[in-house]
mmCIF file of N, CA and C in Angstrom:
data_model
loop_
_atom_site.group_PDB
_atom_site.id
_atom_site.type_symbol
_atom_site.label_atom_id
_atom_site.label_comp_id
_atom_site.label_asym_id
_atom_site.label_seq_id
_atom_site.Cartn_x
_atom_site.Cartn_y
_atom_site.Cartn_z
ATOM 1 N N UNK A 121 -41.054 26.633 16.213
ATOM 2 C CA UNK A 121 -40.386 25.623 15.403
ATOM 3 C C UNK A 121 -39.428 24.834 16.305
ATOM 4 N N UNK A 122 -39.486 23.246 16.341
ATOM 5 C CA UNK A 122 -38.572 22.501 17.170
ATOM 6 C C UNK A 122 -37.326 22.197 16.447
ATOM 7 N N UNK A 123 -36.608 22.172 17.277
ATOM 8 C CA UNK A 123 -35.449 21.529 17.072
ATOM 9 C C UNK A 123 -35.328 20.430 15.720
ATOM 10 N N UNK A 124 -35.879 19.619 16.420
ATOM 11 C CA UNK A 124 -36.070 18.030 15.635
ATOM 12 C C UNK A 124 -36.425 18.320 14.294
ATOM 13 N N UNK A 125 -37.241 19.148 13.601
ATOM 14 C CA UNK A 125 -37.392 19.462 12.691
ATOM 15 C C UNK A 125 -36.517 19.488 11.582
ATOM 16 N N UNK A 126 -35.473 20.269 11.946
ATOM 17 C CA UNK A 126 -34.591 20.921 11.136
ATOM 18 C C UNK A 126 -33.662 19.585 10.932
ATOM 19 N N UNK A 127 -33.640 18.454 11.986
ATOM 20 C CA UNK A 127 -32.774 17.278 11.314
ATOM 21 C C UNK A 127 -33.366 15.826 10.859
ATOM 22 N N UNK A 128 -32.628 16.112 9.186
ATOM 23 C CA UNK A 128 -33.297 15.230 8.553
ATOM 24 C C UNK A 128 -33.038 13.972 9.185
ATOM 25 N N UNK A 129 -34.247 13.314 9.052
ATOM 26 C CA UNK A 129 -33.897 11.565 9.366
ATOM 27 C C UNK A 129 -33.029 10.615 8.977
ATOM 28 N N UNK A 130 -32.788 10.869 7.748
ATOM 29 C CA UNK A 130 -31.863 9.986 6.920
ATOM 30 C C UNK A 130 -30.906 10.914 6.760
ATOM 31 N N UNK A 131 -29.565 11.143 6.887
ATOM 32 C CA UNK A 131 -28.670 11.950 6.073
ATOM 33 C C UNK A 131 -28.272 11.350 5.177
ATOM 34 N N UNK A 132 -27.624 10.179 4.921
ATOM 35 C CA UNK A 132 -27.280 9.893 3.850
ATOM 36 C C UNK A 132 -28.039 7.810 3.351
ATOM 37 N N UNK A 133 -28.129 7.958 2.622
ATOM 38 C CA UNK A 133 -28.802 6.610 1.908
ATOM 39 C C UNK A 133 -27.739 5.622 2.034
ATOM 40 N N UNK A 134 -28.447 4.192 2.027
ATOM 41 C CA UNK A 134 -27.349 3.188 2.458
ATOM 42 C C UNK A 134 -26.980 2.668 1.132
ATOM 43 N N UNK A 135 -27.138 3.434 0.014
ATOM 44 C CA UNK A 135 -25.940 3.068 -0.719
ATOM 45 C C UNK A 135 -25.195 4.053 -1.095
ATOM 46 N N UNK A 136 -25.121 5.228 0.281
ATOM 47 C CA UNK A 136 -23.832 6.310 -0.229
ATOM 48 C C UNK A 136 -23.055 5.441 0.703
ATOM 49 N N UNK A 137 -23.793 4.607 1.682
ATOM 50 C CA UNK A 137 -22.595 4.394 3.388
ATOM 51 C C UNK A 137 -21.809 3.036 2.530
ATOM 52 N N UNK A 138 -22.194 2.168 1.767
ATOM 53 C CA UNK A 138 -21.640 1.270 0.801
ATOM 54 C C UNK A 138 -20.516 1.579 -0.051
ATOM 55 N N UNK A 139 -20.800 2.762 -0.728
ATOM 56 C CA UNK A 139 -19.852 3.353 -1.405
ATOM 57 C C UNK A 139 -18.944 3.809 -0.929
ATOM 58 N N UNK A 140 -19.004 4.725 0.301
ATOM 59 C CA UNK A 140 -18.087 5.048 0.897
ATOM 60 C C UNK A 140 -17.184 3.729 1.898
ATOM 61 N N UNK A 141 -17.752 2.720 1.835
ATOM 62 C CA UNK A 141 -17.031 1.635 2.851
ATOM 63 C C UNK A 141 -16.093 0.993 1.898
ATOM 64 N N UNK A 142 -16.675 1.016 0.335
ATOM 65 C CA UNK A 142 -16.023 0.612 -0.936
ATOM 66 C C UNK A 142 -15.073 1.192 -0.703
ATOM 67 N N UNK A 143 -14.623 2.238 -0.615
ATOM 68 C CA UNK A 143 -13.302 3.465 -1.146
ATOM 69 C C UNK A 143 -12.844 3.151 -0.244
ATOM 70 N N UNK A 144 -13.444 3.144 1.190
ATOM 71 C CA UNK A 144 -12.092 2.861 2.389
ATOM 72 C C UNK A 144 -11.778 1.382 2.328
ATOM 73 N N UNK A 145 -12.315 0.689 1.580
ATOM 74 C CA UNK A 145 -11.294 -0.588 1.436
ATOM 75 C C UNK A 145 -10.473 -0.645 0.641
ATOM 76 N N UNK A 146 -10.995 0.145 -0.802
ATOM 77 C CA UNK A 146 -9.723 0.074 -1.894
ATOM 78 C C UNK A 146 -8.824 0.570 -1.344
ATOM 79 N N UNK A 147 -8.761 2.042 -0.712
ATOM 80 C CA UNK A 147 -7.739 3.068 -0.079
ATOM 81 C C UNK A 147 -6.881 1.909 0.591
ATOM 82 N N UNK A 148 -7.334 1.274 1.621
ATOM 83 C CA UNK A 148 -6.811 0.573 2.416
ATOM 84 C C UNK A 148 -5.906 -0.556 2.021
ATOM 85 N N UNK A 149 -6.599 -1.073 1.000
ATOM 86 C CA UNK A 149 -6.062 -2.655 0.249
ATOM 87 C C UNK A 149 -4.513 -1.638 -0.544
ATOM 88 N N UNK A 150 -4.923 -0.496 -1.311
ATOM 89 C CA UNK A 150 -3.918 0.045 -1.719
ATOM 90 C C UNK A 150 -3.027 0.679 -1.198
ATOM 91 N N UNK A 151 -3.147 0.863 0.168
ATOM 92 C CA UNK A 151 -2.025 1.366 0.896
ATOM 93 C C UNK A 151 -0.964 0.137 1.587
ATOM 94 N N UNK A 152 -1.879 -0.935 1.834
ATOM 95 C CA UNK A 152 -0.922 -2.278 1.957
ATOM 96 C C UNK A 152 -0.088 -2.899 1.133
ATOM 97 N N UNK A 153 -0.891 -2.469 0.104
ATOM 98 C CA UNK A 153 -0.476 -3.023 -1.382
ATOM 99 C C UNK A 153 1.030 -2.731 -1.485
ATOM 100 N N UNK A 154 0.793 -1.242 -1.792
ATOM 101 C CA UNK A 154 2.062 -0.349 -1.919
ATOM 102 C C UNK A 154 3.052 -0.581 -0.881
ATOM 103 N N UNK A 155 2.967 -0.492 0.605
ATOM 104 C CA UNK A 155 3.729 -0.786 1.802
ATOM 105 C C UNK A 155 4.789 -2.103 1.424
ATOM 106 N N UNK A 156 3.474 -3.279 1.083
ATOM 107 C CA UNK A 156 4.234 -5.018 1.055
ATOM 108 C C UNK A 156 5.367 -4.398 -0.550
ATOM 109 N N UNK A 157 4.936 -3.814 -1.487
ATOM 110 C CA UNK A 157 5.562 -3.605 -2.553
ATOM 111 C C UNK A 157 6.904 -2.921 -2.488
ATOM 112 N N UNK A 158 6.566 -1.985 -1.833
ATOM 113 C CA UNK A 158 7.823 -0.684 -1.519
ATOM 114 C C UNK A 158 8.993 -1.933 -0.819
ATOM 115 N N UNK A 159 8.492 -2.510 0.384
ATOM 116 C CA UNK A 159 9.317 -3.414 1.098
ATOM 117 C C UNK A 159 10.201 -4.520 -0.041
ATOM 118 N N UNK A 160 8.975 -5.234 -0.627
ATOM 119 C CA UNK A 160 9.471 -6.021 -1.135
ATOM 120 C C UNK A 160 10.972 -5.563 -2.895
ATOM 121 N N UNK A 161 10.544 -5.037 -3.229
ATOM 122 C CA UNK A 161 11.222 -4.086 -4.202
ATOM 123 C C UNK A 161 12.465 -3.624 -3.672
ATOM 124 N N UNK A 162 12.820 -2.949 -2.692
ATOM 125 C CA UNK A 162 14.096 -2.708 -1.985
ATOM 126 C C UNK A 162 14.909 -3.924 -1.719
ATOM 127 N N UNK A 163 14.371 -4.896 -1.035
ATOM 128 C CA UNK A 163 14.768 -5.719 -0.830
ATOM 129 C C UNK A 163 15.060 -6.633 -1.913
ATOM 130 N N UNK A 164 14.733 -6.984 -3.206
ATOM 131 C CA UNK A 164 15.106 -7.305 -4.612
ATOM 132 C C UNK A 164 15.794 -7.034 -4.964
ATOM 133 N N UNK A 165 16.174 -5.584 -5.165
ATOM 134 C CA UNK A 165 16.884 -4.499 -5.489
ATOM 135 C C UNK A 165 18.169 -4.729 -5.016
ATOM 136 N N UNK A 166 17.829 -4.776 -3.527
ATOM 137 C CA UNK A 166 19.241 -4.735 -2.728
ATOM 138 C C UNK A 166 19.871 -5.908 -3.084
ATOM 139 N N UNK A 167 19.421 -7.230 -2.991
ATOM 140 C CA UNK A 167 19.871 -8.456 -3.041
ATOM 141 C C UNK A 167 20.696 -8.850 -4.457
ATOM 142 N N UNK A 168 20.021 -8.088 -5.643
ATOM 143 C CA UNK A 168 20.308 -8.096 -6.898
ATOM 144 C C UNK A 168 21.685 -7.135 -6.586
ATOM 145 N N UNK A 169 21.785 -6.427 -6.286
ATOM 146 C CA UNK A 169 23.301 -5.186 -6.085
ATOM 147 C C UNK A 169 24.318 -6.193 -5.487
ATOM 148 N N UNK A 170 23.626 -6.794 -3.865
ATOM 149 C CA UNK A 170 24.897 -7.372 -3.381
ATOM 150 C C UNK A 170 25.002 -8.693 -4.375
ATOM 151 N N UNK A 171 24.521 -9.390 -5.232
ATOM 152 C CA UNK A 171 24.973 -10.502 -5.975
ATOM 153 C C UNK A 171 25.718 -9.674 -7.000
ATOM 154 N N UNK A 172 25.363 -9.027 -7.701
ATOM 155 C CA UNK A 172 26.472 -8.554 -8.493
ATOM 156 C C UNK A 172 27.981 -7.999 -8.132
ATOM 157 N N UNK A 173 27.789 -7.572 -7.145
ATOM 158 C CA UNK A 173 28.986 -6.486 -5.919
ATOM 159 C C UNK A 173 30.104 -8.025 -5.959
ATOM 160 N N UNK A 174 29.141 -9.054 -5.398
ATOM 161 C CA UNK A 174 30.581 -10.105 -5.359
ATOM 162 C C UNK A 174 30.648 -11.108 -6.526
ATOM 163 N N UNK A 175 29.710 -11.243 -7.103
ATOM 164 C CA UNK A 175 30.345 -11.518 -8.498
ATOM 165 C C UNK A 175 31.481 -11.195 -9.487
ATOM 166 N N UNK A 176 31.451 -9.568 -9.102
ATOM 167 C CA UNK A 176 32.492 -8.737 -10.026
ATOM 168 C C UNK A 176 33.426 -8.935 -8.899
ATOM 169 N N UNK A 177 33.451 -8.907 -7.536
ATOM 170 C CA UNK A 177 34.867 -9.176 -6.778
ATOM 171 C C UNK A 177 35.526 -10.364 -7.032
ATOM 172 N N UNK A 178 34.653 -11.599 -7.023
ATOM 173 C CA UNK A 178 35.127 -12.834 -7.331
ATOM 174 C C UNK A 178 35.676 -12.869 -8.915
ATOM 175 N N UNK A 179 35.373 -12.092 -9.566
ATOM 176 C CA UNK A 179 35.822 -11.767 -10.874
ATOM 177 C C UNK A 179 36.770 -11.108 -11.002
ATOM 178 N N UNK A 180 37.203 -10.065 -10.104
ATOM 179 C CA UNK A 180 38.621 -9.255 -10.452
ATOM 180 C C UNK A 180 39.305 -10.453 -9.356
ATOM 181 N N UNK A 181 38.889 -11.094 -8.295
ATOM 182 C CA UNK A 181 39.940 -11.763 -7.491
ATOM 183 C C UNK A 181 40.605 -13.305 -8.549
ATOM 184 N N UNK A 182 39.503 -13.650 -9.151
ATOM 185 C CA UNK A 182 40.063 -14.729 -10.231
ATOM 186 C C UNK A 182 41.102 -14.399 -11.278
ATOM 187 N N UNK A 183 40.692 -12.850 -12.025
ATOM 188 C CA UNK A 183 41.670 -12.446 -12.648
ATOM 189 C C UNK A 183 43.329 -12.097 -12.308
ATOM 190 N N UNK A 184 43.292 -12.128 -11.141
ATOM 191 C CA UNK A 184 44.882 -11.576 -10.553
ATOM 192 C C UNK A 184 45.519 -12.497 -10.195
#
């Protein structure tokens, strides 16, 4: 019995290699996704804190 035998020709069909190229793009698109999001969100976040931070200073400094 040879070698060659025992390995199949095809291992997998070209629409498992499709499917699987599918998932590593969603994976991918969704890991950027999340990255640009996470970034962008902090940075909202933050900007929204420091506008309020001197709003209320300019607000106790008007009051006195």
């Amino acid at each position: 019995m040879s070698l060659h035998s025992k390995i199949p020709e095809n291992m997998f069909e070209f629409q498992q290699y499709l499917g699987f190229l599918l998932f590593l793009t969603v994976l991918t698109i969704g890991f950027w996704l999340m990255f640009f999001l996470v970034g962008f969100v902090s940075y909202w976040v933050g900007g929204a804190t420091w506008e309020m931070y001197k709003e209320k200073k300019a607000k106790k400094k008007e009051s006195l």
